[in-house]
Coordinates of N, CA, C and O in Angstrom, one line a residue:
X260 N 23.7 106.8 -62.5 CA 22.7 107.8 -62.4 C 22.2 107.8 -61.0 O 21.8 106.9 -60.3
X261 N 22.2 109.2 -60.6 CA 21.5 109.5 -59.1 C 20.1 109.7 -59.1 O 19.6 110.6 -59.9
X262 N 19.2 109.1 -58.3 CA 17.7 108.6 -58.4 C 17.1 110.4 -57.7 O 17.5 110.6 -56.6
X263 N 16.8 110.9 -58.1 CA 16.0 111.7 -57.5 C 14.4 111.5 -56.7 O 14.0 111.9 -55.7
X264 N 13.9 110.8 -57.6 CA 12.5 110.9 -56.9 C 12.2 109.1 -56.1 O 11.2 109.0 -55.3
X265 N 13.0 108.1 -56.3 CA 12.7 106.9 -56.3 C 13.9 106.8 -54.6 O 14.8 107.5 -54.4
X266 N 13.5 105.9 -53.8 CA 14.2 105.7 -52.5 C 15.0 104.3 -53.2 O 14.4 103.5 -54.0
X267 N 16.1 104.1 -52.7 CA 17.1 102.8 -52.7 C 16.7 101.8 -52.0 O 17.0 100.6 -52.3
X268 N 15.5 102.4 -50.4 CA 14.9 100.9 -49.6 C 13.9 100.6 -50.8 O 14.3 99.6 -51.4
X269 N 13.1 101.1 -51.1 CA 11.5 100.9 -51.2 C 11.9 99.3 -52.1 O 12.7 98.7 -52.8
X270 N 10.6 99.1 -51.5 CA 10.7 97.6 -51.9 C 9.3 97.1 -53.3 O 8.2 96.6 -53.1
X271 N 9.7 97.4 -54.1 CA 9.0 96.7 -55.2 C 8.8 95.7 -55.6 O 8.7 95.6 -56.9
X272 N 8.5 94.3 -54.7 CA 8.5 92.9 -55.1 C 6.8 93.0 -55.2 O 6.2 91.9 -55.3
X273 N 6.1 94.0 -55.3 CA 4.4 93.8 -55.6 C 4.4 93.4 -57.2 O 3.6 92.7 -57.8
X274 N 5.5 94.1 -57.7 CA 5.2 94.5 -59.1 C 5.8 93.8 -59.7 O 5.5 93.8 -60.9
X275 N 7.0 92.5 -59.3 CA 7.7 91.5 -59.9 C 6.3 90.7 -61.0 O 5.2 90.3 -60.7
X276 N 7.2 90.5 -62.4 CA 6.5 90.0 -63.4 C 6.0 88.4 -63.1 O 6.7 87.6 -62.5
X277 N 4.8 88.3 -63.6 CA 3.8 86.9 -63.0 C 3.7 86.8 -61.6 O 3.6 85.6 -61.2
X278 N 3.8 87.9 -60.6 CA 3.3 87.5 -59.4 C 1.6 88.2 -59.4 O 0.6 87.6 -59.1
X279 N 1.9 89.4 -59.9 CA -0.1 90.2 -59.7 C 0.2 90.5 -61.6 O -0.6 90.1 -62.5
X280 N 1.3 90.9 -61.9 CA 1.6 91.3 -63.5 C 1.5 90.0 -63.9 O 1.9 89.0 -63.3
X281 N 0.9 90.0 -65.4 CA 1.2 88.7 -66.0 C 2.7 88.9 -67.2 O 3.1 90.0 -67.6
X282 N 3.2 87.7 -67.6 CA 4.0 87.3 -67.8 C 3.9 86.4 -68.7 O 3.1 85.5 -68.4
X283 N 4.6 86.3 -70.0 CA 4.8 85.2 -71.1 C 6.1 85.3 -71.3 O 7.1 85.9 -70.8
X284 N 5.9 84.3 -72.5 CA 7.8 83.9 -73.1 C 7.9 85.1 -74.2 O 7.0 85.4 -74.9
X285 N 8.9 85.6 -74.2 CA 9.4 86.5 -75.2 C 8.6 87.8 -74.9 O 8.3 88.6 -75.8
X286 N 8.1 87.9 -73.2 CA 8.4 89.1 -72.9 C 9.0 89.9 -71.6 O 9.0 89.3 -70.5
X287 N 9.4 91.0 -71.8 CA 10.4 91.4 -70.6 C 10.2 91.9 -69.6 O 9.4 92.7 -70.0
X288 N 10.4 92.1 -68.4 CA 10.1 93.0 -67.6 C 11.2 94.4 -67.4 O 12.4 94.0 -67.6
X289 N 11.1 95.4 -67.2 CA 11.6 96.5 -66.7 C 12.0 97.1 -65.7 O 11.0 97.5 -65.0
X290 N 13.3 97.4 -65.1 CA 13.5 97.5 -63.7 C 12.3 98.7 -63.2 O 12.1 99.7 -63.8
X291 N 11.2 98.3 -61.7 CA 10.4 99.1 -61.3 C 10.6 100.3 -61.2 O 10.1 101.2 -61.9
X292 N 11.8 100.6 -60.1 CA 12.5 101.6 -60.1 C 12.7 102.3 -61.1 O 11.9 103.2 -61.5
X293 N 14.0 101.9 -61.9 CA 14.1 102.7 -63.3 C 13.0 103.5 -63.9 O 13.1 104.8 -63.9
X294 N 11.8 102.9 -64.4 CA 11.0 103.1 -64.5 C 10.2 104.1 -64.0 O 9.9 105.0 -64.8
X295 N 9.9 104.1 -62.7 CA 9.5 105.3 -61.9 C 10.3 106.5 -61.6 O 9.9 107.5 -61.2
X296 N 11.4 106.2 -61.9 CA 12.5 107.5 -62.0 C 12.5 108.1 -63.2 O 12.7 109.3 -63.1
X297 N 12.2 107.6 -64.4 CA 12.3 108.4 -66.0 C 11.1 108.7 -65.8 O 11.0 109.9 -66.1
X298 N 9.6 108.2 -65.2 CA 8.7 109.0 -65.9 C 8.9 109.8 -65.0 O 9.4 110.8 -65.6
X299 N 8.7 110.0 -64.0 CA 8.8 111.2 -63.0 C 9.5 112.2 -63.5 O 9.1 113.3 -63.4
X300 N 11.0 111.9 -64.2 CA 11.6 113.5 -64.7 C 11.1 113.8 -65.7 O 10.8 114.9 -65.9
X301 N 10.7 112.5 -66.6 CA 9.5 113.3 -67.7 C 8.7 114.4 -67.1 O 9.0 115.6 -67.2
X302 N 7.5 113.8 -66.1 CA 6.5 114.2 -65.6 C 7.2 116.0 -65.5 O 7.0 116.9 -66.3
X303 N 8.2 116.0 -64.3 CA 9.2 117.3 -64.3 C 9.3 118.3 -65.1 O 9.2 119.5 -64.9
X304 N 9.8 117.6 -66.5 CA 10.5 118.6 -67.3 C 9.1 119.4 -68.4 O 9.2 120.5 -69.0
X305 N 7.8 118.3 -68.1 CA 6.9 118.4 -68.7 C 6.3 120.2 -67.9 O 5.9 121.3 -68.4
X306 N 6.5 119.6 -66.5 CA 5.8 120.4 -65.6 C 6.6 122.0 -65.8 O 5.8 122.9 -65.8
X307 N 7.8 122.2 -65.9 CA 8.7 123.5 -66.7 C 8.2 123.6 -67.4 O 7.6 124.7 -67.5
X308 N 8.1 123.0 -68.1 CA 7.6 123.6 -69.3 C 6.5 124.5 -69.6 O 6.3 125.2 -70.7
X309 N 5.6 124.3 -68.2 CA 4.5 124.9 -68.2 C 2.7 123.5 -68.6 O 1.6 123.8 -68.3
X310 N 3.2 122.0 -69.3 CA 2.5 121.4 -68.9 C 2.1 120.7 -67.8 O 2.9 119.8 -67.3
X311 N 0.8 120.9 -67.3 CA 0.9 120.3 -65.6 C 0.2 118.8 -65.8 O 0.1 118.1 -64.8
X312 N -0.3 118.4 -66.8 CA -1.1 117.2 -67.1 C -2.1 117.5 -66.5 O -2.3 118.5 -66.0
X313 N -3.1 116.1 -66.6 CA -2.5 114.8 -66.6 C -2.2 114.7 -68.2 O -2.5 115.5 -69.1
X314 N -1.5 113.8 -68.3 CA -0.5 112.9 -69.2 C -0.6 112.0 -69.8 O -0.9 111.0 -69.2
X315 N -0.5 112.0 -71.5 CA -0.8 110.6 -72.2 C 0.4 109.9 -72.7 O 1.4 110.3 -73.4
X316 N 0.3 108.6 -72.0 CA 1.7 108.0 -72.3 C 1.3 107.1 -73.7 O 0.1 106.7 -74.0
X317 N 2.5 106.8 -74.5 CA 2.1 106.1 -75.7 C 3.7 105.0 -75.9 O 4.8 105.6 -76.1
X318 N 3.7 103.3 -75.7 CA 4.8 102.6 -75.9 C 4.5 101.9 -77.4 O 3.7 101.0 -77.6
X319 N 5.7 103.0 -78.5 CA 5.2 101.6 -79.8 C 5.2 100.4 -79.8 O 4.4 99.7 -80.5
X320 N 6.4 99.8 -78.7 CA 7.1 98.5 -78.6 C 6.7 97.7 -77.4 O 7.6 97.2 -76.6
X321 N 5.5 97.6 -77.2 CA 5.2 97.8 -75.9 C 5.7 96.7 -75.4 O 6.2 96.7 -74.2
X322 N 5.6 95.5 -76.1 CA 5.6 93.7 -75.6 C 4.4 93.0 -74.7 O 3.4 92.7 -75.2
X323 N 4.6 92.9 -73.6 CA 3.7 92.0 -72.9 C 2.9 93.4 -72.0 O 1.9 93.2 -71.4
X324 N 3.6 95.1 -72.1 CA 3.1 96.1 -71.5 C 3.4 96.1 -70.1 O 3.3 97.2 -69.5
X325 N 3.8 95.2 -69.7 CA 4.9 95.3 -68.1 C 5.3 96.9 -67.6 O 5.1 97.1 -66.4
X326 N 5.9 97.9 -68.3 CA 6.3 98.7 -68.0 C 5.3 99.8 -68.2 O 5.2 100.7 -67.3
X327 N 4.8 99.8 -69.0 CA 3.4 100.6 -68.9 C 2.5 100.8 -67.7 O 2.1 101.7 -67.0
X328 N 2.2 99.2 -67.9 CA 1.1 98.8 -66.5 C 1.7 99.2 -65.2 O 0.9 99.5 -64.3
X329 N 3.3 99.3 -64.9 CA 3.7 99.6 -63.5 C 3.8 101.2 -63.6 O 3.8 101.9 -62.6
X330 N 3.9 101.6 -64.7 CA 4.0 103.2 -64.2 C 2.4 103.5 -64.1 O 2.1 104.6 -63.6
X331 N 1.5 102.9 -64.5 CA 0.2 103.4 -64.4 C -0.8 102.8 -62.9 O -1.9 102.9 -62.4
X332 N 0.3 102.2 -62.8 CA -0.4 101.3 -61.1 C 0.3 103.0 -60.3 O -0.3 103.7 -59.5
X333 N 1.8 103.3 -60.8 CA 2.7 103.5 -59.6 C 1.9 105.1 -59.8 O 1.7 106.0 -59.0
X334 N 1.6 105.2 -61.1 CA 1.2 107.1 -61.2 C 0.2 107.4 -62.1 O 0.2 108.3 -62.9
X335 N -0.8 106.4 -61.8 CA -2.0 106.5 -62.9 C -2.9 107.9 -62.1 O -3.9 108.1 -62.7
X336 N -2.7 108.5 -61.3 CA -3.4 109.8 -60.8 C -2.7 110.9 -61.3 O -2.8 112.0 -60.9
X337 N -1.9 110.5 -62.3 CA -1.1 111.7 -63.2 C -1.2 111.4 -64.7 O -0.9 112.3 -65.5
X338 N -1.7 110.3 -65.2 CA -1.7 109.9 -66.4 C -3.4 109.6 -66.7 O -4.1 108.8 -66.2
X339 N -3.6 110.5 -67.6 CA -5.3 110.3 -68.6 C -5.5 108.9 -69.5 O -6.4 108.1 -69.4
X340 N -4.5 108.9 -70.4 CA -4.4 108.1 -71.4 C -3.1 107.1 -71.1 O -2.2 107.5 -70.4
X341 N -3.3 105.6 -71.9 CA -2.2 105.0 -72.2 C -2.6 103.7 -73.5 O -3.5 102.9 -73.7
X342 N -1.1 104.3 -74.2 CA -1.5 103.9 -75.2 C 0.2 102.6 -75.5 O 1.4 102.5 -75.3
X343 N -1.1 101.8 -76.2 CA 0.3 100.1 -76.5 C -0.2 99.6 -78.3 O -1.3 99.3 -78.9
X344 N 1.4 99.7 -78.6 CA 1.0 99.3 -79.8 C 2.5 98.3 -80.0 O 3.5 98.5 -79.2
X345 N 2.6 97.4 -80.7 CA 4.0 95.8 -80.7 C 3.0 95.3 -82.5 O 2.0 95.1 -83.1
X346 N 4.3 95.3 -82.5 CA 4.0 94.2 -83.9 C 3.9 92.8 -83.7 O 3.4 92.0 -84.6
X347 N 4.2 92.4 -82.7 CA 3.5 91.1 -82.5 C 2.4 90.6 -81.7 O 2.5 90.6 -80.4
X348 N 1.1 89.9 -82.3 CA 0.4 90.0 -82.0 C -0.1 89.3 -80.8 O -1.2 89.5 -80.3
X349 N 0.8 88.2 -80.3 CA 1.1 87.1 -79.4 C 0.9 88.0 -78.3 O 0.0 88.2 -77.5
X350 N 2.2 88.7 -78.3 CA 2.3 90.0 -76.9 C 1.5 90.8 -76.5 O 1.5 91.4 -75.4
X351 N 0.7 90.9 -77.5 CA -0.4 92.0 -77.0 C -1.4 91.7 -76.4 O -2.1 92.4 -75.7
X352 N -1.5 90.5 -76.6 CA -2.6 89.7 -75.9 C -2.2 89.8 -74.5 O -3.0 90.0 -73.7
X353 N -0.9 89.6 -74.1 CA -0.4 89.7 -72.6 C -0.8 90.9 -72.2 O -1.3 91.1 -71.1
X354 N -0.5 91.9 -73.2 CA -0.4 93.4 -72.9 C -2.0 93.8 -72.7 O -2.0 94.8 -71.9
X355 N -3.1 93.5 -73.1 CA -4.6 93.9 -72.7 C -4.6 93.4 -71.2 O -4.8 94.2 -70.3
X356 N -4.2 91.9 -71.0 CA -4.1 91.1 -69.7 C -3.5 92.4 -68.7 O -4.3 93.1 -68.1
X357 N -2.0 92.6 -68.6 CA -1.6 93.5 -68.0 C -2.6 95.0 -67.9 O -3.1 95.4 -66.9
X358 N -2.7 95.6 -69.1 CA -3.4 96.5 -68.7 C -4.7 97.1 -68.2 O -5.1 98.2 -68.0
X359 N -5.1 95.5 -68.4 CA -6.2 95.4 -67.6 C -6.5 95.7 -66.0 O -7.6 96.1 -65.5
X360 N -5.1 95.5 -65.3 CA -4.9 95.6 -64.3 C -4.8 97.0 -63.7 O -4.4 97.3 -62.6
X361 N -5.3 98.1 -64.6 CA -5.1 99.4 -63.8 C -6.6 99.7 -64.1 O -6.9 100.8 -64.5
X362 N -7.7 98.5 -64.0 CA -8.8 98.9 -63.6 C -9.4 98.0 -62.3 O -8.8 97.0 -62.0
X363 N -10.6 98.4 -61.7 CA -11.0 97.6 -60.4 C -11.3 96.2 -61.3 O -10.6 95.2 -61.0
X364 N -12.2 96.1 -62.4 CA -12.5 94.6 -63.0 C -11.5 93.9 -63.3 O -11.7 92.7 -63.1
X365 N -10.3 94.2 -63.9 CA -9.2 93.9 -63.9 C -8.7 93.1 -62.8 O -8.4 91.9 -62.7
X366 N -8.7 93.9 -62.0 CA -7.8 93.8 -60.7 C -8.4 92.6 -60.1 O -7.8 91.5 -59.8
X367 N -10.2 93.0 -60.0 CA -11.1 91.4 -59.2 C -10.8 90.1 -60.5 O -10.8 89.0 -60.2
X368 N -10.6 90.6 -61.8 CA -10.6 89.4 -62.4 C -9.2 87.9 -61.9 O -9.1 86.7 -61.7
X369 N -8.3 89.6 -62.1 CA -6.9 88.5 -61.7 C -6.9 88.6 -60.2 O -5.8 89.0 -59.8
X370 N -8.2 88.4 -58.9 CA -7.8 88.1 -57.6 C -8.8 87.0 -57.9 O -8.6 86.0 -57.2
X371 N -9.3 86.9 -58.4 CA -10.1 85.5 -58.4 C -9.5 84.1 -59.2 O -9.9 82.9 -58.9
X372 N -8.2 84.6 -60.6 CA -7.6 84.0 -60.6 C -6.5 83.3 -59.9 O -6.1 82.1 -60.0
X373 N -6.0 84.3 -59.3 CA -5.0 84.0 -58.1 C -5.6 83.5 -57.0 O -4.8 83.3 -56.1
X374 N -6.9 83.2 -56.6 CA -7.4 82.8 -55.5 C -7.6 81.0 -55.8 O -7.1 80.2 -55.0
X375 N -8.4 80.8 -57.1 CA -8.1 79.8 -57.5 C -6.9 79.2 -57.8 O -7.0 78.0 -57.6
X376 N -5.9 79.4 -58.1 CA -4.6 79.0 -57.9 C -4.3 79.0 -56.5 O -3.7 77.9 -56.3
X377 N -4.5 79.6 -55.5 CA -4.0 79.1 -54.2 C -5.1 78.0 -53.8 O -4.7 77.1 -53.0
X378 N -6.1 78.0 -54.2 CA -6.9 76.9 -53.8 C -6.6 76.0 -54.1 O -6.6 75.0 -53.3
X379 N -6.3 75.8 -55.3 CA -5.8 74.3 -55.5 C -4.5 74.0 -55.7 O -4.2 72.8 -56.1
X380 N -3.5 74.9 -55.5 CA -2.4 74.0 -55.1 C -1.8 74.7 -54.0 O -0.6 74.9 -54.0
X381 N -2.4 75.3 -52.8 CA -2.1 75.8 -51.9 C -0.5 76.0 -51.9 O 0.2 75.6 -51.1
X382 N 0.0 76.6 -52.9 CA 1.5 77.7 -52.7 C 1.5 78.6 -52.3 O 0.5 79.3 -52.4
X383 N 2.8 79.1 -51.4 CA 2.9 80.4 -50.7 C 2.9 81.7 -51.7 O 2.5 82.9 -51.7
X384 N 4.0 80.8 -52.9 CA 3.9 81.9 -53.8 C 2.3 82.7 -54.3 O 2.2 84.0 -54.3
X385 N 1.2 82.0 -54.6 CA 0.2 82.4 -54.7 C -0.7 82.9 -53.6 O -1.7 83.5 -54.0
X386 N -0.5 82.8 -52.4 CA -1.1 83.7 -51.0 C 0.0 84.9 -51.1 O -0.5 85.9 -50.8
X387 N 1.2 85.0 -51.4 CA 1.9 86.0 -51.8 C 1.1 87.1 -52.6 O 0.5 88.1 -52.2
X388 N 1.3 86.6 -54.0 CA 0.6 87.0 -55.0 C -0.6 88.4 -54.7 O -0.6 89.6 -55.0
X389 N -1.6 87.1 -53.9 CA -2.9 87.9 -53.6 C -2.8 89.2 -52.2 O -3.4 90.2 -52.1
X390 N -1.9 88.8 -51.5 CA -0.8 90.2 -50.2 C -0.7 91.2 -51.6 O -1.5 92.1 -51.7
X391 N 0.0 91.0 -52.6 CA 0.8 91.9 -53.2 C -0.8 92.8 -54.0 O -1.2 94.0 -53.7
X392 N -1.6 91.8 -55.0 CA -2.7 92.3 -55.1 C -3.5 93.4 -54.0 O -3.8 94.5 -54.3
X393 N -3.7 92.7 -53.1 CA -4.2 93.5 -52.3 C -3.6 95.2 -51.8 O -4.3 96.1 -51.6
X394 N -2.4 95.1 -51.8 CA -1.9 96.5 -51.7 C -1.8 97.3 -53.1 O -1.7 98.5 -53.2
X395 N -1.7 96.4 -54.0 CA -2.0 97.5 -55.7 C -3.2 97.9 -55.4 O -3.2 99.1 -55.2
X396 N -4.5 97.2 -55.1 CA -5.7 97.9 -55.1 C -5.6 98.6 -54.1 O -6.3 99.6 -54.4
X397 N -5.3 98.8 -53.0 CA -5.4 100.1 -52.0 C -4.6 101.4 -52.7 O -4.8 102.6 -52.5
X398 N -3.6 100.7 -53.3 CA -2.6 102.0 -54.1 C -3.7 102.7 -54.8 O -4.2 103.8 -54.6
X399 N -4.1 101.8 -55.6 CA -5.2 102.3 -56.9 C -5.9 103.4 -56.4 O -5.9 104.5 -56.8
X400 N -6.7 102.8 -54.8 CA -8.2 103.6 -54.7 C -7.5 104.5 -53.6 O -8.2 104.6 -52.6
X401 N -6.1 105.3 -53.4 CA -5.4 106.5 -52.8 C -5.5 107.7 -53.8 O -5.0 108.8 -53.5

């Protein structure tokens, strides 16, 4: 498949699962890209159609909501609603966590988590982390 709206450099390591996204066992992440390439032709085909949005997205199967939460980081200025529903109830608990992240309290909750984590075990991965944080929330407030 040829990407129309999505570039081959762009670099999406902000959005890699358990770095700013949270992350459990038995759930998956979704390629970024991919991802931003289907909703966009959605968004497209919607817009032919004569709807111009904004947009309510709804995943039955959502799991940990990983794919959700990145199209709504990457195009939440096009989407009104988003809706997660999983038969297991384990996952969804990830999935509030995650989607928590496409709000500012969200966002400050998990930089204060990740700050404490670099505090006490001073890893790069977690000063990473909070770089990557930091440019979702400038994304958010564009």
């Amino acid at each position: 498949m040829e990407y129309l709206y999505e570039k081959y450099d762009q670099n999406y390591e902000d959005f890699a699962s358990g770095r700013v996204l949270y992350n459990a066992y038995g759930t998956t992440s979704f390629p970024v890209r991919l991802a931003s390439e289907i909703i966009q032709r959605c968004f497209r085909l919607l817009e032919i159609k004569g709807n111009k949005g904004p947009y309510s997205l709804y995943d039955p199967c959502c799991g940990g909501a990983y794919m959700l939460t990145v199209i709504g980081l990457m195009h939440g200025h096009r989407i009104n609603n988003i809706y997660a529903s999983d038969v297991d109830r384990e996952v969804l608990q990830v999935a509030e966590r995650n989607l928590s992240l496409l709000t500012p309290s969200g966002l400050a909750q998990r930089k204060e988590q990740l700050t404490q984590l670099a505090a006490l075990f001073q890893k790069k991965s977690h000063e990473e982390a909070l770089a990557s944080l930091e440019r979702l929330y400038e994304h958010l407030n564009n």
